[in-house]
Amino acid sequence: MSKVIKGIIITVVLLAAIGGGAWYYLSPDEVSAVRAGRRDVVPSISLIGNVEGNEPVTVYAPVSGTIEAKNVNVGQRVHKGDILLSYATEKQESAIDIARITLDYDQQIVDAINKSRSENKAKVAKANQMISQCEVVYATLKLNIMALDSGTYSKDYDRKAKTQIIENDIQKMENEVSSNQSELAKIEAELKKAELTEDKSNVAKLTEEARHLQDKISETNSAISKNKRDIICLPIEGMDPATYNQYQSLQNDLETVTRLWSDARTERDTAQSMVKAYDELLGNEKNAALDELTLDEALKELEKASGGSVAPSDGIITKCYVDTGASVEKGNPVIEMQKADSYMVKLLVSKYDITSIKEGQYAEIRIGNAEYKGAVSNISQYAQTDSSGKAKAEVSVDIYTEDPLIVGMEADVTIKLENISDTLTVPNECVYADDSGSYVFTTDENHVVRRRYIAAGVKDSAYTEVISGLNESDIIVSDPAAPDYEGEKVEEVML
């Protein structure tokens, strides 16, 4: 009997154990869950960025030349007026020497031209004075001769006709002399320039041309003198000896005046041609003025090269484009630096968060163990691609501090958004995200875990606003293992 009872007891125990195990394995898993509810949200967005100077500064090469010494390195803190780069000055010193030599040379030519020009102007004035005097004397002599000649006009008609022919020839030859004198003046001016510039081949050529013209002028003047003597030698009829002697004396005086007059005109024309030629050569005066400007510019370039590239303000060197021995062109960037009086953090913000950020919003910045206050200063209207290839908006946050921060250091930034009152929310840990957006895990009427996409709004340290996709009191799976239960039946344990 006792054996039967023991057997029954053992059987009952075994059946109970088997039933309990079956119930354990077949019953749904328990998961923690909460209900979507309405509450106030004190939202913020936490992001990570790098410290930058609030005002980048580019330093440009002040001259073209060679870098003699690089006095700074990237990351170095500098003060306003510090010499960042030194330049070799041989190029600028050579330019000054050349400019001075050129100026001295052109100035010597200008001085020589001005001296000759002044001398020839004086000759023109003197010749004009002589011409005026000769005109008066010539007119007087002509009147006296005409008075003597009027009584014998009819008898001397033939003589006068011959005289007129000879005088016409004389006039033509005088014009030829004047033309040759002008041409000679031009050649002599060119010869003077060639002598100053030591153009030996041109000096020889111009000297030969000048000699040839001088010979022609001399021959023509001889012919003029011969014709004038022929006029004097024409027979004078109808005059008594005393009248003839008086007539002859007047003719001699007239010849002298005519010669002086001709010489004065030739002297004037030659001098005027020389003045004109020197005026044309005074382009060297403009060259000298340009040479002075060139010298001034060369002196300024030396001053710039000697001063080097100087820090325009206190700051931190962020880039250096050149090294010792490098050649640079004037105006090319050589140094990048950040001003040390203000800093900011640049953040890349997703499309889900950017709509909540506005300029002027308060921010808290943490760099290591130091905390700073700040504010959103700019929201770029042009998206950038982050390291994962996603387009994000760049947001700048100014840091309110006078501390000397390290540019490039990582900073944690929390941007405080506007408070939202009485809005539908779920705990932050219940919200997930993928390329399609934000989502949570809920259970349906059969207690099966389902993924549900939502339009997430702002969030604070505990809760995320739900704009759409959920209703108040919907059950949300808050269990950390919720993704593992997707599609499975569970038993919700409400928290």
GROMACS .gro file of C-alpha atoms in nm:
model
  495
    1MET     CA    1   0.000   0.000   0.000
    2SER     CA    2   0.270   0.239   0.090
    3LYS     CA    3   0.449   0.160  -0.236
    4VAL     CA    4   0.138   0.245  -0.435
    5ILE     CA    5   0.100   0.577  -0.256
    6LYS     CA    6   0.464   0.660  -0.311
    7GLY     CA    7   0.427   0.582  -0.680
    8ILE     CA    8   0.125   0.806  -0.709
    9ILE     CA    9   0.306   1.090  -0.535
   10ILE     CA   10   0.609   1.056  -0.761
   11THR     CA   11   0.384   1.052  -1.068
   12VAL     CA   12   0.201   1.365  -0.955
   13VAL     CA   13   0.531   1.547  -0.890
   14LEU     CA   14   0.667   1.453  -1.231
   15LEU     CA   15   0.349   1.566  -1.405
   16ALA     CA   16   0.358   1.896  -1.215
   17ALA     CA   17   0.721   1.954  -1.313
   18ILE     CA   18   0.649   1.876  -1.678
   19GLY     CA   19   0.344   2.105  -1.677
   20GLY     CA   20   0.534   2.388  -1.511
   21GLY     CA   21   0.815   2.364  -1.764
   22ALA     CA   22   0.571   2.361  -2.053
   23TRP     CA   23   0.391   2.662  -1.909
   24TYR     CA   24   0.726   2.846  -1.864
   25TYR     CA   25   0.839   2.787  -2.220
   26LEU     CA   26   0.500   2.849  -2.383
   27SER     CA   27   0.399   3.168  -2.194
   28PRO     CA   28   0.491   3.511  -2.357
   29ASP     CA   29   0.797   3.705  -2.236
   30GLU     CA   30   0.747   3.996  -2.005
   31VAL     CA   31   0.866   4.338  -2.129
   32SER     CA   32   0.861   4.674  -1.954
   33ALA     CA   33   0.625   4.926  -2.109
   34VAL     CA   34   0.491   5.280  -2.059
   35ARG     CA   35   0.204   5.481  -2.191
   36ALA     CA   36   0.243   5.787  -2.412
   37GLY     CA   37   0.137   6.084  -2.203
   38ARG     CA   38   0.117   6.461  -2.205
   39ARG     CA   39   0.367   6.669  -2.011
   40ASP     CA   40   0.592   6.978  -2.042
   41VAL     CA   41   0.920   6.944  -2.233
   42VAL     CA   42   1.225   7.157  -2.163
   43PRO     CA   43   1.405   7.075  -2.491
   44SER     CA   44   1.772   7.088  -2.581
   45ILE     CA   45   1.996   6.952  -2.853
   46SER     CA   46   2.338   6.811  -2.767
   47LEU     CA   47   2.605   6.810  -3.036
   48ILE     CA   48   2.982   6.787  -3.069
   49GLY     CA   49   3.201   7.030  -3.261
   50ASN     CA   50   3.546   7.189  -3.263
   51VAL     CA   51   3.661   7.523  -3.125
   52GLU     CA   52   3.750   7.782  -3.389
   53GLY     CA   53   3.846   8.145  -3.385
   54ASN     CA   54   3.546   8.365  -3.445
   55GLU     CA   55   3.735   8.575  -3.700
   56PRO     CA   56   3.984   8.409  -3.935
   57VAL     CA   57   4.261   8.632  -4.070
   58THR     CA   58   4.470   8.576  -4.383
   59VAL     CA   59   4.820   8.726  -4.400
   60TYR     CA   60   4.944   8.799  -4.754
   61ALA     CA   61   5.300   8.833  -4.883
   62PRO     CA   62   5.388   9.208  -4.884
   63VAL     CA   63   5.650   9.161  -5.160
   64SER     CA   64   5.770   8.910  -5.416
   65GLY     CA   65   6.082   8.733  -5.299
   66THR     CA   66   6.232   8.451  -5.094
   67ILE     CA   67   6.137   8.352  -4.739
   68GLU     CA   68   6.452   8.400  -4.531
   69ALA     CA   69   6.303   8.268  -4.206
   70LYS     CA   70   5.973   8.123  -4.083
   71ASN     CA   71   5.936   8.245  -3.726
   72VAL     CA   72   5.612   8.065  -3.627
   73ASN     CA   73   5.450   7.722  -3.640
   74VAL     CA   74   5.090   7.603  -3.661
   75GLY     CA   75   4.921   7.621  -3.321
   76GLN     CA   76   5.153   7.893  -3.191
   77ARG     CA   77   4.995   8.191  -3.015
   78VAL     CA   78   5.123   8.526  -3.146
   79HIS     CA   79   5.076   8.891  -3.056
   80LYS     CA   80   4.996   9.188  -3.275
   81GLY     CA   81   5.311   9.315  -3.446
   82ASP     CA   82   5.506   8.988  -3.420
   83ILE     CA   83   5.713   8.914  -3.732
   84LEU     CA   84   5.577   8.587  -3.869
   85LEU     CA   85   5.798   8.561  -4.179
   86SER     CA   86   6.124   8.734  -4.274
   87TYR     CA   87   6.219   8.800  -4.636
   88ALA     CA   88   6.553   8.817  -4.816
   89THR     CA   89   6.608   9.175  -4.941
   90GLU     CA   90   6.871   9.125  -5.215
   91LYS     CA   91   6.609   9.151  -5.490
   92GLN     CA   92   6.471   9.481  -5.359
   93GLU     CA   93   6.820   9.625  -5.301
   94SER     CA   94   6.917   9.534  -5.659
   95ALA     CA   95   6.601   9.701  -5.790
   96ILE     CA   96   6.695  10.020  -5.601
   97ASP     CA   97   7.048  10.021  -5.750
   98ILE     CA   98   6.912   9.978  -6.103
   99ALA     CA   99   6.650  10.250  -6.050
  100ARG     CA  100   6.914  10.496  -5.925
  101ILE     CA  101   7.149  10.427  -6.218
  102THR     CA  102   6.865  10.467  -6.469
  103LEU     CA  103   6.748  10.790  -6.304
  104ASP     CA  104   7.102  10.938  -6.303
  105TYR     CA  105   7.150  10.846  -6.669
  106ASP     CA  106   6.818  10.994  -6.786
  107GLN     CA  107   6.872  11.303  -6.570
  108GLN     CA  108   7.212  11.368  -6.734
  109ILE     CA  109   7.048  11.353  -7.076
  110VAL     CA  110   6.770  11.587  -6.961
  111ASP     CA  111   7.022  11.835  -6.816
  112ALA     CA  112   7.226  11.836  -7.139
  113ILE     CA  113   6.913  11.882  -7.352
  114ASN     CA  114   6.782  12.166  -7.132
  115LYS     CA  115   7.118  12.343  -7.149
  116SER     CA  116   7.134  12.325  -7.530
  117ARG     CA  117   6.767  12.419  -7.553
  118SER     CA  118   6.822  12.733  -7.343
  119GLU     CA  119   7.128  12.830  -7.549
  120ASN     CA  120   6.934  12.800  -7.875
  121LYS     CA  121   6.640  12.997  -7.736
  122ALA     CA  122   6.885  13.278  -7.657
  123LYS     CA  123   7.016  13.255  -8.016
  124VAL     CA  124   6.660  13.284  -8.150
  125ALA     CA  125   6.599  13.598  -7.943
  126LYS     CA  126   6.928  13.753  -8.053
  127ALA     CA  127   6.864  13.667  -8.420
  128ASN     CA  128   6.511  13.814  -8.404
  129GLN     CA  129   6.655  14.135  -8.265
  130MET     CA  130   6.908  14.147  -8.551
  131ILE     CA  131   6.636  14.075  -8.808
  132SER     CA  132   6.423  14.361  -8.675
  133GLN     CA  133   6.717  14.602  -8.698
  134CYS     CA  134   6.803  14.484  -9.050
  135GLU     CA  135   6.442  14.531  -9.163
  136VAL     CA  136   6.450  14.894  -9.052
  137VAL     CA  137   6.791  14.969  -9.209
  138TYR     CA  138   6.702  14.780  -9.528
  139ALA     CA  139   6.381  14.978  -9.571
  140THR     CA  140   6.568  15.307  -9.520
  141LEU     CA  141   6.838  15.215  -9.772
  142LYS     CA  142   6.578  15.106 -10.026
  143LEU     CA  143   6.397  15.439  -9.996
  144ASN     CA  144   6.722  15.629 -10.047
  145ILE     CA  145   6.814  15.417 -10.348
  146MET     CA  146   6.466  15.459 -10.494
  147ALA     CA  147   6.497  15.837 -10.451
  148LEU     CA  148   6.821  15.837 -10.650
  149ASP     CA  149   6.685  15.592 -10.899
  150SER     CA  150   6.349  15.756 -10.971
  151GLY     CA  151   6.495  16.014 -11.210
  152THR     CA  152   6.654  15.754 -11.429
  153TYR     CA  153   6.374  15.493 -11.416
  154SER     CA  154   6.297  15.489 -11.788
  155LYS     CA  155   6.660  15.453 -11.882
  156ASP     CA  156   6.730  15.186 -11.624
  157TYR     CA  157   6.424  14.969 -11.690
  158ASP     CA  158   6.631  14.694 -11.846
  159ARG     CA  159   6.872  14.696 -11.553
  160LYS     CA  160   6.589  14.665 -11.305
  161ALA     CA  161   6.444  14.371 -11.494
  162LYS     CA  162   6.777  14.194 -11.478
  163THR     CA  163   6.809  14.289 -11.112
  164GLN     CA  164   6.466  14.137 -11.041
  165ILE     CA  165   6.564  13.810 -11.205
  166ILE     CA  166   6.882  13.789 -11.001
  167GLU     CA  167   6.698  13.881 -10.679
  168ASN     CA  168   6.443  13.606 -10.749
  169ASP     CA  169   6.729  13.359 -10.782
  170ILE     CA  170   6.876  13.490 -10.459
  171GLN     CA  171   6.541  13.441 -10.280
  172LYS     CA  172   6.516  13.079 -10.401
  173MET     CA  173   6.869  13.007 -10.286
  174GLU     CA  174   6.804  13.171  -9.946
  175ASN     CA  175   6.496  12.950  -9.905
  176GLU     CA  176   6.710  12.648  -9.993
  177VAL     CA  177   6.967  12.755  -9.733
  178SER     CA  178   6.693  12.795  -9.470
  179SER     CA  179   6.555  12.447  -9.547
  180ASN     CA  180   6.901  12.291  -9.532
  181GLN     CA  181   6.973  12.475  -9.206
  182SER     CA  182   6.653  12.327  -9.051
  183GLU     CA  183   6.750  11.978  -9.165
  184LEU     CA  184   7.103  12.033  -9.032
  185ALA     CA  185   6.959  12.136  -8.692
  186LYS     CA  186   6.761  11.814  -8.668
  187ILE     CA  187   7.066  11.607  -8.759
  188GLU     CA  188   7.280  11.793  -8.503
  189ALA     CA  189   7.015  11.728  -8.235
  190GLU     CA  190   7.013  11.356  -8.319
  191LEU     CA  191   7.394  11.364  -8.321
  192LYS     CA  192   7.394  11.517  -7.973
  193LYS     CA  193   7.162  11.243  -7.848
  194ALA     CA  194   7.375  10.972  -8.010
  195GLU     CA  195   7.689  11.117  -7.846
  196LEU     CA  196   7.515  11.117  -7.505
  197THR     CA  197   7.405  10.757  -7.549
  198GLU     CA  198   7.746  10.658  -7.693
  199ASP     CA  199   7.587  10.516  -8.010
  200LYS     CA  200   7.913  10.518  -8.209
  201SER     CA  201   7.779  10.375  -8.536
  202ASN     CA  202   7.499  10.635  -8.545
  203VAL     CA  203   7.743  10.915  -8.452
  204ALA     CA  204   7.955  10.840  -8.760
  205LYS     CA  205   7.653  10.829  -8.990
  206LEU     CA  206   7.501  11.154  -8.856
  207THR     CA  207   7.839  11.332  -8.866
  208GLU     CA  208   7.872  11.249  -9.237
  209GLU     CA  209   7.518  11.372  -9.310
  210ALA     CA  210   7.583  11.698  -9.122
  211ARG     CA  211   7.910  11.757  -9.315
  212HIS     CA  212   7.730  11.703  -9.646
  213LEU     CA  213   7.457  11.957  -9.559
  214GLN     CA  214   7.715  12.210  -9.437
  215ASP     CA  215   7.893  12.185  -9.774
  216LYS     CA  216   7.566  12.242  -9.961
  217ILE     CA  217   7.483  12.544  -9.744
  218SER     CA  218   7.832  12.689  -9.801
  219GLU     CA  219   7.803  12.641 -10.178
  220THR     CA  220   7.459  12.804 -10.187
  221ASN     CA  221   7.575  13.100  -9.977
  222SER     CA  222   7.866  13.148 -10.220
  223ALA     CA  223   7.621  13.152 -10.510
  224ILE     CA  224   7.405  13.408 -10.328
  225SER     CA  225   7.707  13.634 -10.274
  226LYS     CA  226   7.804  13.604 -10.644
  227ASN     CA  227   7.451  13.702 -10.756
  228LYS     CA  228   7.452  13.999 -10.523
  229ARG     CA  229   7.784  14.111 -10.673
  230ASP     CA  230   7.634  14.072 -11.022
  231ILE     CA  231   7.352  14.308 -10.924
  232ILE     CA  232   7.603  14.563 -10.805
  233CYS     CA  233   7.803  14.533 -11.124
  234LEU     CA  234   7.507  14.607 -11.356
  235PRO     CA  235   7.565  14.935 -11.542
  236ILE     CA  236   7.405  15.244 -11.399
  237GLU     CA  237   7.291  15.490 -11.663
  238GLY     CA  238   7.173  15.845 -11.630
  239MET     CA  239   7.372  15.922 -11.313
  240ASP     CA  240   7.645  16.176 -11.269
  241PRO     CA  241   7.964  16.061 -11.092
  242ALA     CA  242   7.865  16.207 -10.752
  243THR     CA  243   7.521  16.050 -10.765
  244TYR     CA  244   7.669  15.723 -10.882
  245ASN     CA  245   7.917  15.722 -10.591
  246GLN     CA  246   7.631  15.786 -10.348
  247TYR     CA  247   7.430  15.515 -10.522
  248GLN     CA  248   7.724  15.273 -10.502
  249SER     CA  249   7.769  15.344 -10.129
  250LEU     CA  250   7.401  15.278 -10.063
  251GLN     CA  251   7.418  14.954 -10.262
  252ASN     CA  252   7.721  14.841 -10.060
  253ASP     CA  253   7.536  14.919  -9.738
  254LEU     CA  254   7.232  14.736  -9.871
  255GLU     CA  255   7.446  14.433  -9.954
  256THR     CA  256   7.590  14.434  -9.604
  257VAL     CA  257   7.245  14.463  -9.445
  258THR     CA  258   7.109  14.193  -9.674
  259ARG     CA  259   7.393  13.960  -9.577
  260LEU     CA  260   7.347  14.032  -9.206
  261TRP     CA  261   6.971  13.987  -9.244
  262SER     CA  262   7.019  13.656  -9.425
  263ASP     CA  263   7.269  13.538  -9.166
  264ALA     CA  264   7.032  13.636  -8.883
  265ARG     CA  265   6.741  13.452  -9.045
  266THR     CA  266   6.958  13.147  -9.097
  267GLU     CA  267   7.077  13.166  -8.737
  268ARG     CA  268   6.718  13.203  -8.613
  269ASP     CA  269   6.583  12.918  -8.828
  270THR     CA  270   6.866  12.690  -8.722
  271ALA     CA  271   6.820  12.775  -8.355
  272GLN     CA  272   6.441  12.733  -8.379
  273SER     CA  273   6.486  12.393  -8.543
  274MET     CA  274   6.724  12.295  -8.265
  275VAL     CA  275   6.472  12.407  -7.999
  276LYS     CA  276   6.198  12.206  -8.170
  277ALA     CA  277   6.424  11.903  -8.195
  278TYR     CA  278   6.517  11.931  -7.826
  279ASP     CA  279   6.148  11.964  -7.735
  280GLU     CA  280   6.090  11.632  -7.909
  281LEU     CA  281   6.381  11.481  -7.719
  282LEU     CA  282   6.237  11.592  -7.386
  283GLY     CA  283   6.060  11.256  -7.362
  284ASN     CA  284   6.364  11.174  -7.150
  285GLU     CA  285   6.231  11.427  -6.898
  286LYS     CA  286   5.918  11.211  -6.865
  287ASN     CA  287   6.143  10.908  -6.838
  288ALA     CA  288   6.329  11.075  -6.553
  289ALA     CA  289   6.000  11.144  -6.374
  290LEU     CA  290   5.901  10.780  -6.420
  291ASP     CA  291   6.245  10.678  -6.295
  292GLU     CA  292   6.183  10.876  -5.975
  293LEU     CA  293   5.852  10.694  -5.926
  294THR     CA  294   6.026  10.362  -5.991
  295LEU     CA  295   6.293  10.446  -5.733
  296ASP     CA  296   6.029  10.550  -5.477
  297GLU     CA  297   5.843  10.223  -5.536
  298ALA     CA  298   6.165  10.022  -5.503
  299LEU     CA  299   6.243  10.194  -5.171
  300LYS     CA  300   5.892  10.112  -5.046
  301GLU     CA  301   5.932   9.749  -5.153
  302LEU     CA  302   6.261   9.728  -4.959
  303GLU     CA  303   6.087   9.872  -4.653
  304LYS     CA  304   5.810   9.611  -4.683
  305ALA     CA  305   6.059   9.327  -4.732
  306SER     CA  306   6.264   9.443  -4.433
  307GLY     CA  307   5.950   9.456  -4.218
  308GLY     CA  308   5.842   9.101  -4.310
  309SER     CA  309   5.494   8.953  -4.269
  310VAL     CA  310   5.352   9.088  -3.943
  311ALA     CA  311   5.066   8.958  -3.726
  312PRO     CA  312   4.777   9.206  -3.764
  313SER     CA  313   4.635   9.110  -3.423
  314ASP     CA  314   4.673   8.872  -3.132
  315GLY     CA  315   4.583   8.521  -3.243
  316ILE     CA  316   4.673   8.160  -3.314
  317ILE     CA  317   4.848   8.033  -3.627
  318THR     CA  318   4.624   7.778  -3.799
  319LYS     CA  319   4.797   7.736  -4.136
  320CYS     CA  320   5.136   7.821  -4.286
  321TYR     CA  321   5.159   7.790  -4.663
  322VAL     CA  322   5.535   7.852  -4.700
  323ASP     CA  323   5.864   7.747  -4.545
  324THR     CA  324   6.215   7.889  -4.527
  325GLY     CA  325   6.366   7.923  -4.874
  326ALA     CA  326   6.032   7.927  -5.056
  327SER     CA  327   5.968   8.182  -5.332
  328VAL     CA  328   5.646   8.382  -5.306
  329GLU     CA  329   5.463   8.636  -5.520
  330LYS     CA  330   5.334   8.962  -5.377
  331GLY     CA  331   4.972   8.926  -5.265
  332ASN     CA  332   4.974   8.548  -5.227
  333PRO     CA  333   4.842   8.410  -4.892
  334VAL     CA  334   5.125   8.290  -4.667
  335ILE     CA  335   4.970   8.256  -4.319
  336GLU     CA  336   4.624   8.178  -4.182
  337MET     CA  337   4.546   8.270  -3.821
  338GLN     CA  338   4.250   8.304  -3.588
  339LYS     CA  339   4.201   8.613  -3.374
  340ALA     CA  340   4.242   8.533  -3.005
  341ASP     CA  341   3.977   8.768  -2.871
  342SER     CA  342   3.672   8.555  -2.963
  343TYR     CA  343   3.591   8.190  -3.026
  344MET     CA  344   3.308   7.976  -3.157
  345VAL     CA  345   3.210   7.614  -3.217
  346LYS     CA  346   3.082   7.494  -3.554
  347LEU     CA  347   2.825   7.213  -3.544
  348LEU     CA  348   2.669   6.993  -3.812
  349VAL     CA  349   2.296   6.954  -3.742
  350SER     CA  350   2.062   6.693  -3.893
  351LYS     CA  351   1.745   6.772  -4.084
  352TYR     CA  352   1.541   6.654  -3.783
  353ASP     CA  353   1.698   6.903  -3.541
  354ILE     CA  354   1.773   7.206  -3.758
  355THR     CA  355   1.411   7.327  -3.764
  356SER     CA  356   1.424   7.369  -3.384
  357ILE     CA  357   1.737   7.586  -3.382
  358LYS     CA  358   1.720   7.964  -3.411
  359GLU     CA  359   1.981   8.238  -3.391
  360GLY     CA  360   2.018   8.381  -3.040
  361GLN     CA  361   1.930   8.058  -2.856
  362TYR     CA  362   2.124   8.001  -2.535
  363ALA     CA  363   2.393   7.731  -2.536
  364GLU     CA  364   2.614   7.558  -2.283
  365ILE     CA  365   2.962   7.458  -2.399
  366ARG     CA  366   3.183   7.207  -2.222
  367ILE     CA  367   3.552   7.176  -2.313
  368GLY     CA  368   3.712   6.912  -2.093
  369ASN     CA  369   3.625   7.009  -1.736
  370ALA     CA  370   3.560   7.374  -1.821
  371GLU     CA  371   3.210   7.502  -1.887
  372TYR     CA  372   3.119   7.816  -2.082
  373LYS     CA  373   2.808   8.000  -2.187
  374GLY     CA  374   2.728   8.095  -2.543
  375ALA     CA  375   2.459   8.150  -2.807
  376VAL     CA  376   2.373   8.045  -3.162
  377SER     CA  377   2.520   8.316  -3.388
  378ASN     CA  378   2.462   8.183  -3.740
  379ILE     CA  379   2.274   7.910  -3.928
  380SER     CA  380   2.420   7.841  -4.272
  381GLN     CA  381   2.171   7.825  -4.556
  382TYR     CA  382   2.392   7.582  -4.748
  383ALA     CA  383   2.406   7.218  -4.634
  384GLN     CA  384   2.735   7.030  -4.599
  385THR     CA  385   2.806   6.658  -4.619
  386ASP     CA  386   2.936   6.492  -4.303
  387SER     CA  387   3.175   6.195  -4.281
  388SER     CA  388   2.888   5.950  -4.332
  389GLY     CA  389   2.775   6.123  -4.649
  390LYS     CA  390   2.461   6.280  -4.501
  391ALA     CA  391   2.367   6.642  -4.571
  392LYS     CA  392   2.364   6.857  -4.259
  393ALA     CA  393   2.333   7.226  -4.180
  394GLU     CA  394   2.626   7.413  -4.026
  395VAL     CA  395   2.543   7.604  -3.707
  396SER     CA  396   2.786   7.846  -3.538
  397VAL     CA  397   2.777   7.896  -3.160
  398ASP     CA  398   2.972   8.187  -3.007
  399ILE     CA  399   3.159   8.115  -2.682
  400TYR     CA  400   3.142   8.387  -2.418
  401THR     CA  401   3.486   8.379  -2.258
  402GLU     CA  402   3.809   8.573  -2.228
  403ASP     CA  403   4.007   8.255  -2.160
  404PRO     CA  404   4.274   8.165  -2.419
  405LEU     CA  405   4.117   7.854  -2.572
  406ILE     CA  406   4.293   7.600  -2.791
  407VAL     CA  407   4.167   7.617  -3.149
  408GLY     CA  408   4.065   7.275  -3.285
  409MET     CA  409   3.979   7.127  -2.944
  410GLU     CA  410   3.658   6.918  -2.925
  411ALA     CA  411   3.364   7.081  -2.747
  412ASP     CA  412   3.031   6.940  -2.624
  413VAL     CA  413   2.750   7.185  -2.694
  414THR     CA  414   2.395   7.180  -2.557
  415ILE     CA  415   2.157   7.423  -2.725
  416LYS     CA  416   1.854   7.519  -2.516
  417LEU     CA  417   1.532   7.535  -2.720
  418GLU     CA  418   1.193   7.691  -2.645
  419ASN     CA  419   0.986   7.516  -2.372
  420ILE     CA  420   0.687   7.313  -2.494
  421SER     CA  421   0.385   7.288  -2.259
  422ASP     CA  422   0.133   7.000  -2.235
  423THR     CA  423   0.254   6.803  -2.536
  424LEU     CA  424   0.241   6.430  -2.616
  425THR     CA  425   0.571   6.265  -2.517
  426VAL     CA  426   0.751   5.933  -2.477
  427PRO     CA  427   1.073   5.859  -2.286
  428ASN     CA  428   1.390   5.926  -2.485
  429GLU     CA  429   1.507   5.565  -2.451
  430CYS     CA  430   1.195   5.448  -2.637
  431VAL     CA  431   1.282   5.643  -2.954
  432TYR     CA  432   1.493   5.489  -3.230
  433ALA     CA  433   1.591   5.621  -3.573
  434ASP     CA  434   1.693   5.493  -3.915
  435ASP     CA  435   1.709   5.638  -4.267
  436SER     CA  436   1.329   5.649  -4.278
  437GLY     CA  437   1.299   5.857  -3.963
  438SER     CA  438   1.222   5.818  -3.593
  439TYR     CA  439   1.019   5.525  -3.459
  440VAL     CA  440   0.904   5.346  -3.139
  441PHE     CA  441   0.792   4.990  -3.056
  442THR     CA  442   0.427   4.945  -2.956
  443THR     CA  443   0.203   4.641  -2.895
  444ASP     CA  444  -0.118   4.574  -3.085
  445GLU     CA  445  -0.446   4.427  -2.959
  446ASN     CA  446  -0.283   4.081  -2.965
  447HIS     CA  447   0.013   4.204  -2.759
  448VAL     CA  448   0.249   4.162  -3.057
  449VAL     CA  449   0.542   4.408  -3.072
  450ARG     CA  450   0.519   4.637  -3.378
  451ARG     CA  451   0.746   4.915  -3.512
  452ARG     CA  452   0.566   5.246  -3.554
  453TYR     CA  453   0.720   5.554  -3.722
  454ILE     CA  454   0.652   5.888  -3.559
  455ALA     CA  455   0.719   6.254  -3.625
  456ALA     CA  456   0.950   6.340  -3.337
  457GLY     CA  457   0.974   6.695  -3.213
  458VAL     CA  458   1.199   6.847  -2.953
  459LYS     CA  459   1.332   6.662  -2.654
  460ASP     CA  460   1.484   6.733  -2.320
  461SER     CA  461   1.696   6.517  -2.094
  462ALA     CA  462   1.408   6.271  -2.030
  463TYR     CA  463   1.132   6.297  -2.290
  464THR     CA  464   1.084   6.337  -2.666
  465GLU     CA  465   0.788   6.525  -2.812
  466VAL     CA  466   0.567   6.322  -3.051
  467ILE     CA  467   0.409   6.545  -3.315
  468SER     CA  468   0.223   6.264  -3.493
  469GLY     CA  469   0.211   5.885  -3.516
  470LEU     CA  470   0.091   5.810  -3.159
  471ASN     CA  471  -0.212   5.870  -2.947
  472GLU     CA  472  -0.229   5.948  -2.580
  473SER     CA  473  -0.221   5.628  -2.365
  474ASP     CA  474  -0.073   5.416  -2.646
  475ILE     CA  475   0.146   5.145  -2.494
  476ILE     CA  476   0.515   5.190  -2.577
  477VAL     CA  477   0.771   4.916  -2.517
  478SER     CA  478   1.044   5.069  -2.304
  479ASP     CA  479   1.247   4.750  -2.260
  480PRO     CA  480   1.604   4.796  -2.391
  481ALA     CA  481   1.561   4.465  -2.579
  482ALA     CA  482   1.251   4.591  -2.763
  483PRO     CA  483   1.409   4.552  -3.113
  484ASP     CA  484   1.463   4.182  -3.037
  485TYR     CA  485   1.091   4.131  -2.971
  486GLU     CA  486   0.967   4.290  -3.293
  487GLY     CA  487   0.691   4.062  -3.433
  488GLU     CA  488   0.664   3.854  -3.113
  489LYS     CA  489   0.385   3.832  -2.859
  490VAL     CA  490   0.478   3.969  -2.519
  491GLU     CA  491   0.328   4.044  -2.182
  492GLU     CA  492   0.355   4.412  -2.096
  493VAL     CA  493   0.472   4.507  -1.750
  494MET     CA  494   0.361   4.866  -1.707
  495LEU     CA  495   0.601   5.100  -1.532
   0.00000   0.00000   0.00000
